[in-house]
Amino acid sequence: GARVAGRLHWVHVACNALVTLLLCHERRGTVAMDEMGVIAKMAGIAHHDGWKPYKSYDVTHALCNAHHLRELEAIGVVFDQNWATEMIGLLIEAKAAVTAATEAGADHLDAASLHSIRVRYGLLVKKGQEANPAPVIGQRHGVRKSAANLLRRLDAERADVLRFVSDFSASFGN
């Protein structure tokens, strides 16, 4: 957020390859996004960081894996959780597979590659959940809380996390 005339405001961004629209608004959620007038009327894929208000819009979603890489690095490197480091490797490998397929003229991954990515992804989420049991109710911060929140998103939103491997019009990050 930023201060405008002494009051907290939020900068909302909507863009495509040609245009970037910025809106400075006192509200952070759907009120501001509705006033911006983009996401509710858009066609294509909404790339975002997984913030819950975005999910209230009936559009195709793709979660930003650049955000995920930063979160995974903090958990994997700083807190020495191997599953997170392995997930970074898988996401980077999947991105490279999409790039290679695109450069070869393909518009999709072969079924075996797509299946392998999805299975490995599921196994790594499970490994992370085993390493990070649900935090104590009321716990506000710490590696367990951070890892549990990330794992919840990676599990519940796996189609949106992996949209870039199943739909080449989706990008790896926003």
Tab-separated table of C-alpha atoms in Angstrom:
chain	number	residue	atom	x	y	z
A	1	GLY	CA	0.000	0.000	0.000
A	2	ALA	CA	0.886	3.660	-0.363
A	3	ARG	CA	-0.236	6.776	1.451
A	4	VAL	CA	-2.318	9.320	-0.457
A	5	ALA	CA	-3.297	12.442	1.479
A	6	GLY	CA	-2.353	10.587	4.655
A	7	ARG	CA	-4.616	7.590	3.942
A	8	LEU	CA	-3.563	4.101	2.926
A	9	HIS	CA	-4.304	3.256	-0.728
A	10	TRP	CA	-3.560	0.252	-2.929
A	11	VAL	CA	-2.239	0.217	-6.474
A	12	HIS	CA	-4.076	-2.288	-8.664
A	13	VAL	CA	-2.584	-3.416	-11.968
A	14	ALA	CA	-4.178	-5.024	-15.010
A	15	CYS	CA	-2.128	-5.546	-18.143
A	16	ASN	CA	-1.699	-7.471	-21.327
A	17	ALA	CA	1.067	-7.439	-23.931
A	18	LEU	CA	0.030	-3.973	-25.160
A	19	VAL	CA	-1.489	-2.004	-22.289
A	20	THR	CA	-0.970	-1.543	-18.552
A	21	LEU	CA	-3.770	-0.047	-16.451
A	22	LEU	CA	-3.020	1.226	-12.938
A	23	LEU	CA	-5.641	2.229	-10.381
A	24	CYS	CA	-4.861	3.774	-7.002
A	25	HIS	CA	-7.767	2.981	-4.681
A	26	GLU	CA	-8.585	3.140	-0.967
A	27	ARG	CA	-9.854	-0.433	-1.068
A	28	ARG	CA	-7.821	-3.542	-1.665
A	29	GLY	CA	-10.442	-6.125	-2.673
A	30	THR	CA	-13.237	-6.692	-5.135
A	31	VAL	CA	-14.703	-3.196	-4.685
A	32	ALA	CA	-11.579	-1.704	-6.252
A	33	MET	CA	-11.251	-4.450	-8.857
A	34	ASP	CA	-14.881	-3.959	-9.882
A	35	GLU	CA	-14.317	-0.206	-10.215
A	36	MET	CA	-11.250	-0.919	-12.336
A	37	GLY	CA	-13.613	-2.811	-14.643
A	38	VAL	CA	-11.160	-5.315	-16.105
A	39	ILE	CA	-11.200	-8.751	-14.516
A	40	ALA	CA	-14.989	-9.217	-14.542
A	41	LYS	CA	-15.104	-8.438	-18.281
A	42	MET	CA	-11.868	-9.978	-19.470
A	43	ALA	CA	-11.304	-12.868	-21.832
A	44	GLY	CA	-8.266	-15.089	-21.557
A	45	ILE	CA	-6.352	-16.067	-18.471
A	46	ALA	CA	-6.051	-14.024	-15.272
A	47	HIS	CA	-2.489	-14.465	-13.964
A	48	HIS	CA	-2.159	-13.553	-10.318
A	49	ASP	CA	-0.565	-14.369	-6.985
A	50	GLY	CA	-3.437	-16.455	-5.608
A	51	TRP	CA	-5.031	-13.745	-3.482
A	52	LYS	CA	-8.522	-15.051	-2.648
A	53	PRO	CA	-10.625	-12.140	-4.000
A	54	TYR	CA	-9.432	-12.954	-7.535
A	55	LYS	CA	-11.180	-16.317	-7.290
A	56	SER	CA	-14.569	-14.593	-6.966
A	57	TYR	CA	-14.390	-13.826	-10.691
A	58	ASP	CA	-15.552	-16.389	-13.238
A	59	VAL	CA	-12.438	-16.388	-15.419
A	60	THR	CA	-9.679	-18.874	-16.107
A	61	HIS	CA	-6.978	-18.469	-13.485
A	62	ALA	CA	-3.230	-19.152	-13.543
A	63	LEU	CA	-1.123	-18.643	-10.456
A	64	CYS	CA	2.206	-16.843	-10.725
A	65	ASN	CA	5.022	-19.318	-10.310
A	66	ALA	CA	7.591	-16.548	-9.866
A	67	HIS	CA	5.809	-15.900	-6.555
A	68	HIS	CA	5.892	-19.612	-5.764
A	69	LEU	CA	9.616	-19.843	-6.504
A	70	ARG	CA	10.351	-17.059	-4.004
A	71	GLU	CA	8.210	-18.702	-1.320
A	72	LEU	CA	9.678	-22.138	-2.023
A	73	GLU	CA	13.219	-20.772	-1.890
A	74	ALA	CA	12.573	-19.241	1.531
A	75	ILE	CA	11.228	-22.541	2.834
A	76	GLY	CA	13.731	-24.789	1.056
A	77	VAL	CA	16.904	-22.811	1.576
A	78	VAL	CA	16.292	-20.813	4.725
A	79	PHE	CA	14.440	-23.562	6.586
A	80	ASP	CA	16.211	-26.524	4.914
A	81	GLN	CA	13.118	-28.316	3.634
A	82	ASN	CA	14.148	-30.485	0.712
A	83	TRP	CA	10.631	-30.912	-0.708
A	84	ALA	CA	10.552	-27.168	-1.464
A	85	THR	CA	13.903	-27.290	-3.255
A	86	GLU	CA	12.679	-30.286	-5.251
A	87	MET	CA	9.471	-28.401	-6.149
A	88	ILE	CA	11.581	-25.500	-7.443
A	89	GLY	CA	13.440	-28.002	-9.617
A	90	LEU	CA	10.212	-29.503	-10.927
A	91	LEU	CA	8.674	-26.116	-11.782
A	92	ILE	CA	11.852	-24.979	-13.572
A	93	GLU	CA	12.055	-28.304	-15.421
A	94	ALA	CA	8.381	-28.029	-16.445
A	95	LYS	CA	8.964	-24.486	-17.689
A	96	ALA	CA	11.934	-25.707	-19.754
A	97	ALA	CA	9.811	-28.536	-21.198
A	98	VAL	CA	7.154	-26.031	-22.285
A	99	THR	CA	9.808	-23.774	-23.821
A	100	ALA	CA	11.376	-26.709	-25.699
A	101	ALA	CA	7.991	-27.898	-26.949
A	102	THR	CA	7.074	-24.389	-28.109
A	103	GLU	CA	10.416	-23.941	-29.876
A	104	ALA	CA	9.818	-27.287	-31.623
A	105	GLY	CA	6.480	-25.970	-32.908
A	106	ALA	CA	4.218	-27.888	-30.509
A	107	ASP	CA	1.198	-26.332	-28.832
A	108	HIS	CA	1.061	-28.843	-25.981
A	109	LEU	CA	3.207	-31.275	-24.000
A	110	ASP	CA	2.987	-34.947	-24.822
A	111	ALA	CA	0.704	-36.934	-22.517
A	112	ALA	CA	3.558	-38.786	-20.791
A	113	SER	CA	5.435	-35.574	-19.905
A	114	LEU	CA	2.277	-33.891	-18.641
A	115	HIS	CA	1.374	-36.945	-16.541
A	116	SER	CA	4.895	-37.156	-15.098
A	117	ILE	CA	4.852	-33.478	-14.075
A	118	ARG	CA	1.451	-33.833	-12.399
A	119	VAL	CA	2.386	-37.027	-10.530
A	120	ARG	CA	5.710	-35.637	-9.302
A	121	TYR	CA	3.974	-32.409	-8.273
A	122	GLY	CA	1.427	-34.359	-6.203
A	123	LEU	CA	4.153	-36.421	-4.540
A	124	LEU	CA	6.105	-33.277	-3.595
A	125	VAL	CA	3.007	-31.610	-2.145
A	126	LYS	CA	2.400	-34.739	-0.067
A	127	LYS	CA	6.044	-34.771	1.056
A	128	GLY	CA	5.704	-31.126	2.098
A	129	GLN	CA	2.524	-31.813	4.025
A	130	GLU	CA	4.222	-34.650	5.889
A	131	ALA	CA	7.105	-32.322	6.809
A	132	ASN	CA	4.733	-29.544	7.901
A	133	PRO	CA	1.770	-30.684	9.937
A	134	ALA	CA	-0.961	-28.085	10.298
A	135	PRO	CA	0.200	-25.271	12.570
A	136	VAL	CA	-1.316	-24.725	15.973
A	137	ILE	CA	-4.548	-22.749	15.743
A	138	GLY	CA	-3.777	-19.116	16.324
A	139	GLN	CA	-0.129	-19.409	15.265
A	140	ARG	CA	0.458	-16.256	13.272
A	141	HIS	CA	3.884	-16.764	11.719
A	142	GLY	CA	6.865	-19.053	11.410
A	143	VAL	CA	8.034	-21.667	8.957
A	144	ARG	CA	5.190	-24.060	9.771
A	145	LYS	CA	2.567	-21.400	9.096
A	146	SER	CA	4.311	-20.191	5.917
A	147	ALA	CA	4.848	-23.712	4.605
A	148	ALA	CA	1.312	-24.810	5.507
A	149	ASN	CA	-0.203	-21.807	3.721
A	150	LEU	CA	1.902	-22.390	0.616
A	151	LEU	CA	1.152	-26.116	0.619
A	152	ARG	CA	-2.563	-25.470	1.003
A	153	ARG	CA	-2.453	-23.250	-2.103
A	154	LEU	CA	-0.233	-25.643	-4.090
A	155	ASP	CA	-2.604	-28.512	-3.290
A	156	ALA	CA	-5.996	-26.839	-3.649
A	157	GLU	CA	-5.041	-24.758	-6.700
A	158	ARG	CA	-2.813	-27.247	-8.505
A	159	ALA	CA	-4.604	-26.834	-11.859
A	160	ASP	CA	-3.989	-23.078	-11.706
A	161	VAL	CA	-0.362	-23.532	-10.581
A	162	LEU	CA	0.288	-25.928	-13.482
A	163	ARG	CA	-1.899	-24.131	-16.046
A	164	PHE	CA	1.247	-23.189	-18.014
A	165	VAL	CA	1.987	-26.879	-18.746
A	166	SER	CA	-1.526	-27.733	-19.902
A	167	ASP	CA	-2.321	-24.476	-21.743
A	168	PHE	CA	0.559	-22.837	-23.566
A	169	SER	CA	-1.321	-19.509	-23.684
A	170	ALA	CA	-0.740	-19.304	-19.920
A	171	SER	CA	2.634	-18.029	-18.825
A	172	PHE	CA	4.835	-19.347	-16.018
A	173	GLY	CA	4.546	-16.104	-14.058
A	174	ASN	CA	2.638	-12.880	-14.214
